[in-house]
Coordinates of N, CA, C and O in Angstrom, one line a residue:
X1 N 102.5 78.3 150.2 CA 101.9 78.0 148.9 C 100.5 77.4 149.1 O 100.3 76.6 150.0
X2 N 99.6 77.9 148.3 CA 98.3 77.4 148.4 C 98.1 76.1 147.7 O 98.9 75.7 146.9
X3 N 97.0 75.4 148.1 CA 96.7 74.1 147.5 C 96.5 74.3 146.0 O 97.0 73.5 145.2
X4 N 95.9 75.4 145.6 CA 95.6 75.6 144.2 C 96.9 75.7 143.4 O 97.1 75.1 142.3
X5 N 97.9 76.5 143.9 CA 99.2 76.6 143.3 C 99.9 75.3 143.2 O 100.6 75.0 142.2
X6 N 99.8 74.5 144.3 CA 100.5 73.2 144.3 C 99.9 72.3 143.2 O 100.6 71.7 142.4
X7 N 98.6 72.3 143.1 CA 97.9 71.5 142.1 C 98.2 72.0 140.7 O 98.3 71.2 139.8
X8 N 98.4 73.3 140.5 CA 98.8 73.8 139.2 C 100.2 73.3 138.8 O 100.4 73.0 137.6
X9 N 101.1 73.3 139.8 CA 102.4 72.9 139.5 C 102.4 71.4 139.1 O 103.1 71.0 138.1
X10 N 101.7 70.6 139.9 CA 101.6 69.2 139.6 C 100.9 68.9 138.2 O 101.3 68.1 137.4
X11 N 99.8 69.7 138.0 CA 99.1 69.6 136.7 C 99.9 69.9 135.5 O 99.9 69.2 134.5
X12 N 100.7 70.9 135.7 CA 101.6 71.3 134.5 C 102.6 70.2 134.3 O 102.9 69.9 133.1
X13 N 103.2 69.7 135.3 CA 104.2 68.6 135.1 C 103.6 67.4 134.5 O 104.1 66.7 133.6
X14 N 102.4 67.0 135.1 CA 101.7 65.8 134.6 C 101.2 66.0 133.2 O 101.3 65.1 132.3
X15 N 100.7 67.1 132.8 CA 100.2 67.4 131.5 C 101.3 67.3 130.5 O 101.2 66.7 129.4
X16 N 102.5 67.8 130.8 CA 103.6 67.6 130.0 C 104.1 66.2 129.8 O 104.4 65.7 128.7
X17 N 104.0 65.4 130.9 CA 104.3 64.0 130.8 C 103.4 63.2 130.0 O 103.8 62.3 129.3
X18 N 102.1 63.5 130.0 CA 101.1 62.8 129.3 C 101.1 63.2 127.8 O 101.0 62.3 127.0
X19 N 101.3 64.4 127.5 CA 101.2 64.9 126.1 C 102.5 64.9 125.4 O 102.5 65.0 124.2
X20 N 103.6 64.7 126.0 CA 104.9 64.7 125.3 C 105.6 63.3 125.4 O 105.3 62.5 126.4
X21 N 106.5 63.0 124.5 CA 107.2 61.8 124.6 C 108.0 61.8 125.9 O 108.3 62.8 126.5
X22 N 108.3 60.6 126.4 CA 108.9 60.5 127.8 C 110.2 61.4 127.9 O 110.3 62.0 128.9
X23 N 111.0 61.4 127.0 CA 112.2 62.2 127.1 C 112.0 63.7 126.9 O 112.8 64.5 127.3
X24 N 110.8 64.1 126.4 CA 110.5 65.5 126.1 C 109.6 66.2 127.1 O 109.1 67.3 126.9
X25 N 109.3 65.5 128.3 CA 108.4 66.1 129.3 C 109.0 67.3 129.8 O 110.2 67.3 130.3
X26 N 108.3 68.5 129.8 CA 108.9 69.7 130.3 C 109.0 69.7 131.8 O 108.1 69.1 132.5
X27 N 110.0 70.4 132.3 CA 110.1 70.5 133.8 C 109.0 71.5 134.3 O 108.5 72.3 133.5
X28 N 108.8 71.5 135.6 CA 107.8 72.4 136.2 C 108.4 73.8 136.3 O 109.6 74.0 136.1
X29 N 107.5 74.7 136.5 CA 107.9 76.1 136.7 C 108.9 76.3 137.9 O 108.5 75.9 139.0
X30 N 110.1 76.8 137.7 CA 111.0 76.9 138.7 C 110.5 77.7 140.0 O 110.9 77.4 141.1
X31 N 109.7 78.7 139.7 CA 109.2 79.5 140.9 C 108.2 78.6 141.8 O 108.3 78.7 143.0
X32 N 107.4 77.7 141.1 CA 106.6 76.8 141.8 C 107.4 75.8 142.6 O 107.1 75.5 143.8
X33 N 108.4 75.3 142.0 CA 109.3 74.3 142.6 C 110.0 75.0 143.8 O 110.1 74.4 144.9
X34 N 110.5 76.2 143.6 CA 111.1 77.0 144.7 C 110.2 77.1 145.9 O 110.5 76.9 147.0
X35 N 108.9 77.4 145.6 CA 107.9 77.5 146.7 C 107.7 76.2 147.4 O 107.6 76.2 148.6
X36 N 107.7 75.1 146.7 CA 107.5 73.8 147.3 C 108.7 73.5 148.2 O 108.6 73.0 149.3
X37 N 109.9 73.8 147.7 CA 111.1 73.5 148.4 C 111.2 74.4 149.7 O 111.6 73.9 150.7
X38 N 110.7 75.6 149.6 CA 110.7 76.5 150.7 C 109.6 76.0 151.8 O 109.9 76.0 153.0
X39 N 108.5 75.5 151.3 CA 107.5 75.0 152.2 C 107.9 73.8 153.0 O 107.6 73.7 154.2
X40 N 108.8 73.0 152.4 CA 109.3 71.8 153.2 C 110.6 72.2 154.0 O 111.1 71.3 154.6
X41 N 111.0 73.4 153.9 CA 112.1 73.9 154.7 C 113.5 73.6 154.1 O 114.5 73.7 154.8
X42 N 113.6 73.3 152.8 CA 114.9 73.1 152.2 C 115.5 74.4 151.6 O 116.7 74.4 151.2
X43 N 114.7 75.4 151.4 CA 115.1 76.6 150.7 C 114.5 77.8 151.4 O 113.3 77.7 151.8
X44 N 115.2 78.9 151.5 CA 114.6 80.1 152.0 C 113.5 80.6 151.0 O 113.8 80.6 149.8
X45 N 112.4 81.1 151.5 CA 111.3 81.5 150.6 C 111.7 82.6 149.6 O 111.2 82.7 148.5
X46 N 112.7 83.4 150.0 CA 113.1 84.5 149.1 C 114.4 84.2 148.3 O 115.0 85.1 147.7
X47 N 114.8 82.9 148.3 CA 116.0 82.6 147.6 C 115.7 82.8 146.1 O 114.6 82.6 145.6
X48 N 116.7 83.1 145.3 CA 116.6 83.3 143.9 C 116.3 81.9 143.2 O 116.7 80.9 143.7
X49 N 115.6 82.0 142.1 CA 115.3 80.8 141.3 C 116.6 80.0 141.0 O 116.6 78.8 140.8
X50 N 117.7 80.7 140.8 CA 119.0 80.1 140.5 C 119.4 79.1 141.6 O 120.3 78.2 141.3
X51 N 118.9 79.2 142.8 CA 119.3 78.2 143.8 C 118.5 76.9 143.7 O 118.8 76.0 144.4
X52 N 117.5 76.9 142.9 CA 116.6 75.7 142.8 C 117.3 74.5 142.4 O 117.1 73.4 143.0
X53 N 118.0 74.4 141.3 CA 118.6 73.2 140.8 C 119.4 72.4 141.9 O 119.3 71.2 142.0
X54 N 120.3 73.1 142.6 CA 121.2 72.5 143.6 C 120.3 71.9 144.7 O 120.5 70.8 145.2
X55 N 119.4 72.7 145.2 CA 118.5 72.3 146.3 C 117.6 71.2 145.8 O 117.3 70.2 146.6
X56 N 117.2 71.2 144.6 CA 116.4 70.1 144.0 C 117.2 68.8 144.0 O 116.6 67.7 144.3
X57 N 118.5 68.9 143.6 CA 119.3 67.7 143.7 C 119.4 67.1 145.1 O 119.3 65.9 145.2
X58 N 119.5 68.0 146.1 CA 119.5 67.5 147.5 C 118.2 66.8 147.8 O 118.2 65.7 148.4
X59 N 117.1 67.4 147.4 CA 115.8 66.8 147.7 C 115.7 65.4 146.9 O 115.2 64.4 147.5
X60 N 116.1 65.4 145.7 CA 116.0 64.2 144.9 C 116.9 63.1 145.6 O 116.4 61.9 145.6
X61 N 118.0 63.4 146.1 CA 118.9 62.4 146.8 C 118.2 61.9 148.0 O 118.1 60.7 148.2
X62 N 117.6 62.8 148.8 CA 116.9 62.3 150.0 C 115.6 61.5 149.7 O 115.3 60.6 150.4
X63 N 115.0 61.8 148.5 CA 113.8 61.1 148.2 C 114.0 59.8 147.4 O 113.1 59.1 147.0
X64 N 115.3 59.5 147.1 CA 115.6 58.3 146.3 C 115.3 58.4 144.8 O 115.0 57.4 144.2
X65 N 115.3 59.6 144.3 CA 114.9 59.9 142.9 C 116.2 60.0 142.1 O 117.3 60.2 142.7
X66 N 116.1 60.0 140.8 CA 117.2 60.3 139.9 C 117.7 61.7 140.2 O 116.9 62.7 140.2
X67 N 119.0 61.9 140.5 CA 119.5 63.2 140.8 C 120.0 63.9 139.5 O 121.0 63.6 139.0
X68 N 119.1 64.8 139.1 CA 119.4 65.5 137.9 C 119.1 67.0 138.0 O 119.4 67.8 137.1
X69 N 118.5 67.5 139.1 CA 118.2 68.9 139.3 C 117.0 69.4 138.4 O 116.8 70.6 138.3
X70 N 116.3 68.4 137.8 CA 115.2 68.8 137.0 C 113.9 68.4 137.7 O 113.8 67.3 138.2
X71 N 112.9 69.3 137.7 CA 111.6 69.0 138.3 C 110.7 68.3 137.3 O 109.7 68.9 136.8
X72 N 110.9 67.1 137.1 CA 110.1 66.3 136.2 C 108.9 65.8 137.0 O 108.7 66.1 138.2
X73 N 108.0 65.0 136.4 CA 106.8 64.5 137.0 C 107.0 63.8 138.3 O 106.3 64.1 139.3
X74 N 108.0 62.9 138.4 CA 108.2 62.2 139.7 C 108.7 63.1 140.8 O 108.3 62.9 141.9
X75 N 109.6 64.0 140.4 CA 110.1 64.9 141.4 C 109.0 65.8 141.9 O 108.9 66.1 143.1
X76 N 108.2 66.3 141.0 CA 107.1 67.2 141.4 C 106.1 66.5 142.3 O 105.6 67.0 143.3
X77 N 105.8 65.2 142.0 CA 104.9 64.4 142.8 C 105.5 64.2 144.2 O 104.8 64.4 145.2
X78 N 106.8 63.9 144.3 CA 107.4 63.7 145.6 C 107.4 65.1 146.4 O 107.2 65.1 147.6
X79 N 107.7 66.2 145.7 CA 107.7 67.5 146.3 C 106.4 67.8 146.9 O 106.2 68.3 148.0
X80 N 105.3 67.6 146.1 CA 104.0 67.9 146.5 C 103.6 67.0 147.7 O 103.0 67.5 148.6
X81 N 104.0 65.8 147.7 CA 103.6 64.9 148.8 C 104.4 65.4 150.1 O 103.8 65.4 151.1
X82 N 105.6 65.7 149.9 CA 106.4 66.2 151.1 C 105.8 67.5 151.6 O 105.7 67.7 152.8
X83 N 105.4 68.4 150.7 CA 104.7 69.7 151.2 C 103.4 69.4 151.9 O 103.1 70.0 152.9
X84 N 102.7 68.5 151.4 CA 101.4 68.1 152.0 C 101.6 67.5 153.4 O 101.0 67.9 154.4
X85 N 102.6 66.7 153.5 CA 103.0 66.1 154.8 C 103.5 67.2 155.8 O 103.1 67.1 157.0
X86 N 104.2 68.1 155.3 CA 104.7 69.2 156.1 C 103.6 70.0 156.7 O 103.5 70.4 157.8
X87 N 102.6 70.4 155.8 CA 101.4 71.1 156.2 C 100.7 70.4 157.3 O 100.2 70.9 158.2
X88 N 100.5 69.1 157.1 CA 99.8 68.3 158.0 C 100.5 68.3 159.4 O 99.9 68.4 160.4
X89 N 101.8 68.1 159.4 CA 102.6 68.1 160.6 C 102.4 69.4 161.3 O 102.3 69.5 162.6
X90 N 102.5 70.5 160.6 CA 102.3 71.9 161.2 C 100.9 72.0 161.7 O 100.8 72.6 162.8
X91 N 99.9 71.5 161.1 CA 98.5 71.6 161.6 C 98.4 70.9 162.9 O 97.5 71.2 163.7
X92 N 99.2 69.9 163.1 CA 99.2 69.1 164.3 C 100.1 69.7 165.4 O 100.1 69.2 166.5
X93 N 100.8 70.8 165.0 CA 101.7 71.4 166.0 C 103.0 70.6 166.1 O 103.7 70.8 167.2
X94 N 103.3 69.7 165.2 CA 104.5 68.9 165.3 C 105.7 69.4 164.5 O 106.8 68.8 164.6
X95 N 105.5 70.4 163.8 CA 106.7 71.0 163.0 C 106.6 72.5 163.1 O 105.6 73.1 163.3
X96 N 107.8 73.1 162.9 CA 107.9 74.5 163.0 C 107.5 75.2 161.7 O 107.6 74.7 160.7

């Protein structure tokens, strides 16, 4: 996943959070979320989008977030941070 696509996913989630009431913030695009989950190694890159909610729940549990399977702003922020850290570790040769 490119930095641009990551920022688009984060931007979409944050834009929804800023412009909508708290309970009405739209979730991020499932394909973008799937790509982030694949980048951090929790999901196969070619997994169907239908696999995202369960995998997202696992990520949310690991990250100490509310486990609801929805890619809201906090979850997308945590996913983006995890993907950035994964890329950094790979650039250092410390991750596969």
